[in-house]
PDB file of C-alpha atoms and ligand atoms in Angstrom:
ATOM      1  CA  MET A   1       2.513  -6.959  10.338  1.00  0.00           C
ATOM      2  CA  GLY A   2       2.190 -10.258   8.517  1.00  0.00           C
ATOM      3  CA  ASN A   3      -1.027 -11.754   7.327  1.00  0.00           C
ATOM      4  CA  THR A   4      -3.426 -10.166   9.753  1.00  0.00           C
ATOM      5  CA  THR A   5      -6.891  -9.826   8.320  1.00  0.00           C
ATOM      6  CA  ALA A   6     -10.259  -8.896   9.710  1.00  0.00           C
ATOM      7  CA  SER A   7     -11.618 -12.420   9.666  1.00  0.00           C
ATOM      8  CA  GLU A   8      -8.503 -13.871  11.257  1.00  0.00           C
ATOM      9  CA  ARG A   9      -9.195 -12.287  14.605  1.00  0.00           C
ATOM     10  CA  THR A  10     -12.689 -13.696  15.106  1.00  0.00           C
ATOM     11  CA  ARG A  11     -14.771 -16.241  13.319  1.00  0.00           C
ATOM     12  CA  ALA A  12     -17.423 -14.363  11.401  1.00  0.00           C
ATOM     13  CA  SER A  13     -19.922 -14.871   8.635  1.00  0.00           C
ATOM     14  CA  LEU A  14     -19.836 -12.963   5.373  1.00  0.00           C
ATOM     15  CA  PRO A  15     -22.619 -10.594   4.358  1.00  0.00           C
ATOM     16  CA  PRO A  16     -25.277 -12.163   2.110  1.00  0.00           C
ATOM     17  CA  ALA A  17     -24.337 -12.283  -1.558  1.00  0.00           C
ATOM     18  CA  GLY A  18     -27.722 -11.028  -2.741  1.00  0.00           C
ATOM     19  CA  ARG A  19     -28.316 -13.879  -5.154  1.00  0.00           C
ATOM     20  CA  VAL A  20     -29.596 -17.421  -4.815  1.00  0.00           C
ATOM     21  CA  THR A  21     -26.818 -19.974  -4.364  1.00  0.00           C
ATOM     22  CA  ASP A  22     -26.701 -23.667  -3.538  1.00  0.00           C
ATOM     23  CA  ALA A  23     -26.684 -24.977   0.017  1.00  0.00           C
ATOM     24  CA  ARG A  24     -22.893 -25.421   0.296  1.00  0.00           C
ATOM     25  CA  SER A  25     -22.223 -21.904  -0.915  1.00  0.00           C
ATOM     26  CA  GLN A  26     -24.816 -20.575   1.505  1.00  0.00           C
ATOM     27  CA  ARG A  27     -23.147 -22.397   4.388  1.00  0.00           C
ATOM     28  CA  ALA A  28     -19.751 -21.172   3.224  1.00  0.00           C
ATOM     29  CA  ARG A  29     -21.033 -17.628   3.417  1.00  0.00           C
ATOM     30  CA  MET A  30     -23.236 -17.731   6.510  1.00  0.00           C
ATOM     31  CA  GLU A  31     -21.258 -19.972   8.861  1.00  0.00           C
ATOM     32  CA  ARG A  32     -18.820 -18.323  11.194  1.00  0.00           C
ATOM     33  CA  MET A  33     -15.321 -19.126   9.954  1.00  0.00           C
ATOM     34  CA  ALA A  34     -11.900 -17.589  10.326  1.00  0.00           C
ATOM     35  CA  VAL A  35      -9.614 -17.662   7.286  1.00  0.00           C
ATOM     36  CA  THR A  36      -5.897 -17.229   7.816  1.00  0.00           C
ATOM     37  CA  PRO A  37      -3.547 -17.057   4.814  1.00  0.00           C
ATOM     38  CA  LEU A  38      -0.473 -19.232   5.370  1.00  0.00           C
ATOM     39  CA  GLY A  39       1.310 -18.376   2.119  1.00  0.00           C
ATOM     40  CA  GLY A  40       1.881 -20.383  -1.028  1.00  0.00           C
ATOM     41  CA  GLY A  41      -1.847 -20.388  -1.850  1.00  0.00           C
ATOM     42  CA  VAL A  42      -2.661 -22.291   1.378  1.00  0.00           C
ATOM     43  CA  TYR A  43      -5.220 -20.990   3.884  1.00  0.00           C
ATOM     44  CA  GLU A  44      -6.239 -22.273   7.283  1.00  0.00           C
ATOM     45  CA  VAL A  45      -9.993 -22.261   7.793  1.00  0.00           C
ATOM     46  CA  GLU A  46     -11.316 -22.578  11.312  1.00  0.00           C
ATOM     47  CA  GLY A  47     -14.958 -23.591  11.188  1.00  0.00           C
ATOM     48  CA  GLN A  48     -17.926 -23.034  13.449  1.00  0.00           C
ATOM     49  CA  SER A  49     -17.178 -26.220  15.392  1.00  0.00           C
ATOM     50  CA  GLY A  50     -13.613 -25.107  16.080  1.00  0.00           C
ATOM     51  CA  ASN A  51     -12.092 -27.636  13.689  1.00  0.00           C
ATOM     52  CA  ALA A  52      -9.414 -26.188  11.478  1.00  0.00           C
ATOM     53  CA  TYR A  53      -8.769 -27.372   7.921  1.00  0.00           C
ATOM     54  CA  SER A  54      -6.169 -26.492   5.391  1.00  0.00           C
ATOM     55  CA  VAL A  55      -7.286 -25.293   1.958  1.00  0.00           C
ATOM     56  CA  ASP A  56      -4.958 -25.309  -1.035  1.00  0.00           C
ATOM     57  CA  LEU A  57      -6.803 -22.843  -3.214  1.00  0.00           C
ATOM     58  CA  PRO A  58      -4.883 -23.179  -6.524  1.00  0.00           C
ATOM     59  CA  GLY A  59      -4.987 -26.976  -6.115  1.00  0.00           C
ATOM     60  CA  GLY A  60      -8.697 -26.965  -5.169  1.00  0.00           C
ATOM     61  CA  ARG A  61      -8.022 -29.211  -2.163  1.00  0.00           C
ATOM     62  CA  CYS A  62      -9.103 -29.210   1.468  1.00  0.00           C
ATOM     63  CA  THR A  63      -8.220 -31.498   4.381  1.00  0.00           C
ATOM     64  CA  CYS A  64     -11.854 -31.805   5.569  1.00  0.00           C
ATOM     65  CA  PRO A  65     -13.895 -35.059   5.324  1.00  0.00           C
ATOM     66  CA  ASP A  66     -16.481 -33.510   3.003  1.00  0.00           C
ATOM     67  CA  HIS A  67     -13.807 -32.904   0.391  1.00  0.00           C
ATOM     68  CA  ASN A  68     -11.797 -36.072   0.966  1.00  0.00           C
ATOM     69  CA  PHE A  69     -14.633 -38.612   1.207  1.00  0.00           C
ATOM     70  CA  ARG A  70     -17.254 -37.015  -1.016  1.00  0.00           C
ATOM     71  CA  GLY A  71     -14.846 -35.319  -3.382  1.00  0.00           C
ATOM     72  CA  VAL A  72     -16.887 -32.128  -3.390  1.00  0.00           C
ATOM     73  CA  ARG A  73     -15.879 -28.512  -3.503  1.00  0.00           C
ATOM     74  CA  CYS A  74     -16.487 -28.077   0.230  1.00  0.00           C
ATOM     75  CA  LYS A  75     -17.634 -24.998   2.119  1.00  0.00           C
ATOM     76  CA  HIS A  76     -14.040 -24.253   3.192  1.00  0.00           C
ATOM     77  CA  ILE A  77     -12.734 -24.015  -0.366  1.00  0.00           C
ATOM     78  CA  ARG A  78     -15.755 -21.913  -1.294  1.00  0.00           C
ATOM     79  CA  ARG A  79     -15.286 -19.651   1.701  1.00  0.00           C
ATOM     80  CA  VAL A  80     -11.624 -19.005   0.861  1.00  0.00           C
ATOM     81  CA  ALA A  81     -12.556 -18.250  -2.756  1.00  0.00           C
ATOM     82  CA  MET A  82     -15.248 -15.830  -1.559  1.00  0.00           C
ATOM     83  CA  GLU A  83     -12.871 -14.033   0.800  1.00  0.00           C
ATOM     84  CA  VAL A  84     -10.247 -13.746  -1.945  1.00  0.00           C
ATOM     85  CA  ASN A  85     -12.806 -12.426  -4.434  1.00  0.00           C
ATOM     86  CA  GLU A  86     -14.077  -9.906  -1.913  1.00  0.00           C
ATOM     87  CA  GLY A  87     -10.576  -8.692  -1.033  1.00  0.00           C
ATOM     88  CA  LEU A  88     -10.748  -9.867   2.593  1.00  0.00           C
ATOM     89  CA  VAL A  89      -7.667 -12.083   2.322  1.00  0.00           C
ATOM     90  CA  PRO A  90      -4.794 -11.901  -0.173  1.00  0.00           C
ATOM     91  CA  PRO A  91      -5.022 -14.074  -3.300  1.00  0.00           C
ATOM     92  CA  PRO A  92      -2.448 -16.882  -3.803  1.00  0.00           C
ATOM     93  CA  GLY A  93       1.010 -15.392  -4.355  1.00  0.00           C
ATOM     94  CA  LYS A  94       0.224 -12.238  -2.400  1.00  0.00           C
ATOM     95  CA  ARG A  95       0.395 -11.352   1.265  1.00  0.00           C
ATOM     96  CA  ALA A  96      -1.229  -8.654   3.369  1.00  0.00           C
ATOM     97  CA  VAL A  97       0.990  -5.847   4.676  1.00  0.00           C
ATOM     98  CA  ALA A  98       0.395  -2.433   6.191  1.00  0.00           C
ATOM     99  CA  CYS A  99       1.165   0.612   4.037  1.00  0.00           C
ATOM    100  CA  ARG A 100       4.265   2.268   5.484  1.00  0.00           C
ATOM    101  CA  ASN A 101       2.680   5.677   5.066  1.00  0.00           C
ATOM    102  CA  CYS A 102      -0.967   5.362   6.126  1.00  0.00           C
ATOM    103  CA  GLY A 103      -1.185   1.907   7.692  1.00  0.00           C
ATOM    104  CA  GLU A 104      -3.908   0.767   5.291  1.00  0.00           C
ATOM    105  CA  GLU A 105      -3.808  -2.957   4.528  1.00  0.00           C
ATOM    106  CA  THR A 106      -2.548  -3.700   1.050  1.00  0.00           C
ATOM    107  CA  PHE A 107      -1.674  -6.919  -0.801  1.00  0.00           C
ATOM    108  CA  VAL A 108       1.827  -7.292  -2.239  1.00  0.00           C
ATOM    109  CA  ASP A 109       3.727 -10.089  -3.973  1.00  0.00           C
ATOM    110  CA  GLU A 110       4.703 -12.729  -1.441  1.00  0.00           C
ATOM    111  CA  THR A 111       8.384 -12.238  -2.287  1.00  0.00           C
ATOM    112  CA  ALA A 112       8.387  -8.426  -2.574  1.00  0.00           C
ATOM    113  CA  GLU A 113      10.694  -6.599  -0.181  1.00  0.00           C
ATOM    114  CA  GLY A 114       9.521  -3.530   1.702  1.00  0.00           C
ATOM    115  CA  PRO A 115       8.859  -0.791   2.377  1.00  0.00           C
ATOM    116  CA  HIS A 116       5.344  -1.339   1.049  1.00  0.00           C
ATOM    117  CA  PHE A 117       2.801   1.314   0.216  1.00  0.00           C
ATOM    118  CA  CYS A 118      -0.839   1.303  -0.769  1.00  0.00           C
ATOM    119  CA  GLU A 119      -1.712   2.525  -4.262  1.00  0.00           C
ATOM    120  CA  GLU A 120      -2.906   5.811  -2.852  1.00  0.00           C
ATOM    121  CA  CYS A 121       0.382   6.620  -1.112  1.00  0.00           C
ATOM    122  CA  GLU A 122       3.007   5.236  -3.479  1.00  0.00           C
ATOM    123  CA  LEU A 123       4.395   7.586  -6.093  1.00  0.00           C
ATOM    124  CA  ASP A 124       6.284   5.728  -8.819  1.00  0.00           C
ATOM    125  CA  PRO A 125       9.680   6.757 -10.212  1.00  0.00           C
ATOM    126  CA  GLY A 126       9.182   9.054 -13.196  1.00  0.00           C
ATOM    127  CA  GLU A 127       5.675  10.064 -12.155  1.00  0.00           C
ATOM    128  CA  ALA A 128       4.934  13.781 -12.572  1.00  0.00           C
ATOM    129  CA  VAL A 129       3.652  15.457  -9.399  1.00  0.00           C
ATOM    130  CA  VAL A 130       2.788  18.964  -8.247  1.00  0.00           C
ATOM    131  CA  ASP A 131       4.178  20.652  -5.150  1.00  0.00           C
ATOM    132  CA  ARG A 132       1.077  21.770  -3.229  1.00  0.00           C
ATOM    133  CA  GLU A 133       3.000  24.693  -1.693  1.00  0.00           C
ATOM    134  CA  THR A 134       4.465  26.236  -4.836  1.00  0.00           C
ATOM    135  CA  GLY A 135       2.527  24.716  -7.717  1.00  0.00           C
ATOM    136  CA  ASP A 136       5.847  23.549  -9.207  1.00  0.00           C
ATOM    137  CA  LEU A 137       5.911  20.440 -11.370  1.00  0.00           C
ATOM    138  CA  LEU A 138       8.343  17.737 -10.243  1.00  0.00           C
ATOM    139  CA  VAL A 139       9.319  14.239 -11.299  1.00  0.00           C
ATOM    140  CA  VAL A 140       9.405  11.530  -8.641  1.00  0.00           C
ATOM    141  CA  VAL A 141      12.713   9.752  -8.079  1.00  0.00           C
ATOM    142  CA  ARG A 142      11.419   7.360  -5.423  1.00  0.00           C
ATOM    143  CA  THR A 143       9.128   6.941  -2.453  1.00  0.00           C
ATOM    144  CA  THR A 144      11.364   6.179   0.508  1.00  0.00           C
ATOM    145  CA  GLY A 145      10.429   4.236   3.613  1.00  0.00           C
ATOM    146  CA  ARG A 146      11.784   6.972   5.901  1.00  0.00           C
ATOM    147  CA  ARG A 147       9.719   9.435   7.909  1.00  0.00           C
ATOM    148  CA  ALA A 148       9.873  13.190   7.340  1.00  0.00           C
ATOM    149  CA  ASP A 149      10.869  13.769  10.956  1.00  0.00           C
ATOM    150  CA  GLU A 150      13.832  11.402  10.597  1.00  0.00           C
ATOM    151  CA  VAL A 151      15.381  12.693   7.357  1.00  0.00           C
ATOM    152  CA  GLU A 152      17.869  15.543   7.799  1.00  0.00           C
ATOM    153  CA  ILE A 153      18.144  18.161   5.100  1.00  0.00           C
ATOM    154  CA  THR A 154      21.694  18.517   3.780  1.00  0.00           C
ATOM    155  CA  ASP A 155      23.628  21.390   5.377  1.00  0.00           C
ATOM    156  CA  ARG A 156      20.635  22.430   7.464  1.00  0.00           C
ATOM    157  CA  ASP A 157      19.896  21.874  11.072  1.00  0.00           C
ATOM    158  CA  TYR A 158      16.422  20.555  10.581  1.00  0.00           C
ATOM    159  CA  THR A 159      14.530  17.624   9.241  1.00  0.00           C
ATOM    160  CA  VAL A 160      12.199  17.520   6.250  1.00  0.00           C
ATOM    161  CA  ALA A 161       9.258  17.665   8.690  1.00  0.00           C
ATOM    162  CA  ALA A 162      10.611  20.794  10.419  1.00  0.00           C
ATOM    163  CA  TYR A 163      11.216  22.671   7.173  1.00  0.00           C
ATOM    164  CA  PRO A 164       9.048  25.825   7.322  1.00  0.00           C
ATOM    165  CA  ASN A 165       6.621  24.986   4.515  1.00  0.00           C
ATOM    166  CA  ASN A 166       6.327  21.383   5.677  1.00  0.00           C
ATOM    167  CA  GLU A 167       4.995  21.950   9.165  1.00  0.00           C
ATOM    168  CA  GLN A 168       1.401  21.465   8.128  1.00  0.00           C
ATOM    169  CA  TYR A 169       2.120  17.942   6.845  1.00  0.00           C
ATOM    170  CA  ARG A 170       2.284  14.861   9.028  1.00  0.00           C
ATOM    171  CA  PRO A 171       5.744  14.478  10.614  1.00  0.00           C
ATOM    172  CA  ASP A 172       5.471  10.724  10.099  1.00  0.00           C
ATOM    173  CA  ASP A 173       4.699  11.101   6.381  1.00  0.00           C
ATOM    174  CA  VAL A 174       7.194   9.157   4.331  1.00  0.00           C
ATOM    175  CA  VAL A 175       9.729  11.159   2.367  1.00  0.00           C
ATOM    176  CA  VAL A 176       9.447  11.270  -1.414  1.00  0.00           C
ATOM    177  CA  GLU A 177      12.491  12.314  -3.434  1.00  0.00           C
ATOM    178  CA  ALA A 178      11.788  14.319  -6.547  1.00  0.00           C
ATOM    179  CA  MET A 179      13.619  16.445  -9.120  1.00  0.00           C
ATOM    180  CA  TYR A 180      12.674  19.477 -11.146  1.00  0.00           C
ATOM    181  CA  PRO A 181      12.289  18.470 -14.797  1.00  0.00           C
ATOM    182  CA  VAL A 182      14.921  19.787 -17.198  1.00  0.00           C
ATOM    183  CA  PRO A 183      13.183  21.993 -19.777  1.00  0.00           C
ATOM    184  CA  ALA A 184      13.305  20.606 -23.320  1.00  0.00           C
ATOM    185  CA  GLY A 185      16.195  21.959 -25.399  1.00  0.00           C
ATOM    186  CA  LEU A 186      18.340  22.890 -22.423  1.00  0.00           C
ATOM    187  CA  GLY A 187      21.996  21.995 -23.109  1.00  0.00           C
ATOM    188  CA  SER A 188      24.166  20.466 -20.412  1.00  0.00           C
ATOM    189  CA  ASP A 189      25.994  23.790 -19.986  1.00  0.00           C
ATOM    190  CA  ASP A 190      22.732  25.546 -19.266  1.00  0.00           C
ATOM    191  CA  LEU A 191      21.727  23.218 -16.434  1.00  0.00           C
ATOM    192  CA  LYS A 192      21.152  25.012 -13.159  1.00  0.00           C
ATOM    193  CA  PRO A 193      22.076  23.400  -9.834  1.00  0.00           C
ATOM    194  CA  HIS A 194      18.429  22.748  -9.022  1.00  0.00           C
ATOM    195  CA  HIS A 195      18.140  20.568 -12.118  1.00  0.00           C
ATOM    196  CA  LEU A 196      20.740  18.193 -10.711  1.00  0.00           C
ATOM    197  CA  ARG A 197      19.480  17.927  -7.167  1.00  0.00           C
ATOM    198  CA  ARG A 198      17.013  15.657  -5.535  1.00  0.00           C
ATOM    199  CA  TYR A 199      14.633  17.311  -3.147  1.00  0.00           C
ATOM    200  CA  SER A 200      12.894  15.646  -0.245  1.00  0.00           C
ATOM    201  CA  PHE A 201       9.204  16.195   0.402  1.00  0.00           C
ATOM    202  CA  PRO A 202       6.731  14.806   2.896  1.00  0.00           C
ATOM    203  CA  ARG A 203       4.392  12.579   0.858  1.00  0.00           C
ATOM    204  CA  GLY A 204       1.382  14.769   1.638  1.00  0.00           C
ATOM    205  CA  ARG A 205       2.962  17.805   0.018  1.00  0.00           C
ATOM    206  CA  LEU A 206       3.022  16.195  -3.422  1.00  0.00           C
ATOM    207  CA  ALA A 207      -0.162  15.822  -5.418  1.00  0.00           C
ATOM    208  CA  ARG A 208      -0.682  13.580  -8.399  1.00  0.00           C
ATOM    209  CA  ARG A 209      -1.348  15.651 -11.476  1.00  0.00           C
ATOM    210  CA  GLY A 210      -5.069  16.268 -11.742  1.00  0.00           C
ATOM    211  CA  GLU A 211      -5.536  16.424  -7.962  1.00  0.00           C
ATOM    212  CA  ALA A 212      -6.413  19.902  -6.741  1.00  0.00           C
ATOM    213  CA  THR A 213      -3.417  21.675  -5.233  1.00  0.00           C
ATOM    214  CA  GLY A 214      -4.827  25.125  -4.518  1.00  0.00           C
ATOM    215  CA  HIS A 215      -1.817  26.705  -6.231  1.00  0.00           C
ATOM    216  CA  ASP A 216      -1.060  27.413  -9.825  1.00  0.00           C
ATOM    217  CA  ASP A 217       1.545  30.119  -9.453  1.00  0.00           C
ATOM    218  CA  GLN A 218       5.218  29.413 -10.022  1.00  0.00           C
ATOM    219  CA  SER A 219       6.987  30.673  -6.939  1.00  0.00           C
ATOM    220  CA  GLU A 220      10.509  30.295  -5.678  1.00  0.00           C
ATOM    221  CA  LEU A 221      12.191  26.945  -5.457  1.00  0.00           C
ATOM    222  CA  ALA A 222      12.211  25.431  -2.044  1.00  0.00           C
ATOM    223  CA  ASP A 223      15.816  24.585  -1.296  1.00  0.00           C
ATOM    224  CA  PHE A 224      15.907  21.372   0.663  1.00  0.00           C
ATOM    225  CA  GLU A 225      18.331  19.011  -0.877  1.00  0.00           C
ATOM    226  CA  VAL A 226      18.395  15.414   0.190  1.00  0.00           C
ATOM    227  CA  ALA A 227      21.389  13.921   1.959  1.00  0.00           C
ATOM    228  CA  GLU A 228      23.219  11.480  -0.304  1.00  0.00           C
TER     229      GLU A 228
HETATM  230 ZN1   ZN B 301     -13.202 -28.447   3.382  1.00  0.00          ZN
HETATM  231 ZN1   ZN B 302      -1.110   4.273   2.158  1.00  0.00          ZN
END
């Protein structure tokens, strides 16, 4: 984990921008450089010659001679700006992390605590989702950082992953807790037990509304309460 990015591993050039730019911008793009985010808006840029300079992107400063003696916006500053704009390195204030669910690199606030998810995988509290198995509508409580094959179902001898309808989903899917919405106008005396429980699903079993689920029938509730 940490700030691993594609260009950190090897010095590489960026693909051509497809428009005419000045000589410094061309060098910034074409020369083989490795950009490593250090946090706080500072990036280390290792150039073609092997020299490494430190770029403070928000401050518009670089430790190289071109910037310090000529006072120009050097190729290192330009290269960092290009990589930020093209999503290759995190912008100032963000850092690169792996999505807990799919491993995809995603940028999060530098101070944010995990688990982290990419936009595709994270379901937000209160979001309405559809159970792909039953077609039931549910409301997300939270996306947990725990795997389906690690979470035990209350009073059962198996995990969320081993639950019969869940076997076709990845056992290392993260668990999402969700509740059945209380129908409008239902008094507190009319609440059924399933209205008060949280249920645990492998992430893959829940679809955002609008995504095809292959089911539109209302079938029986799947009874797999989460351990509190
Ligand atoms: Zn520089
Ligand atoms: Zn993901």
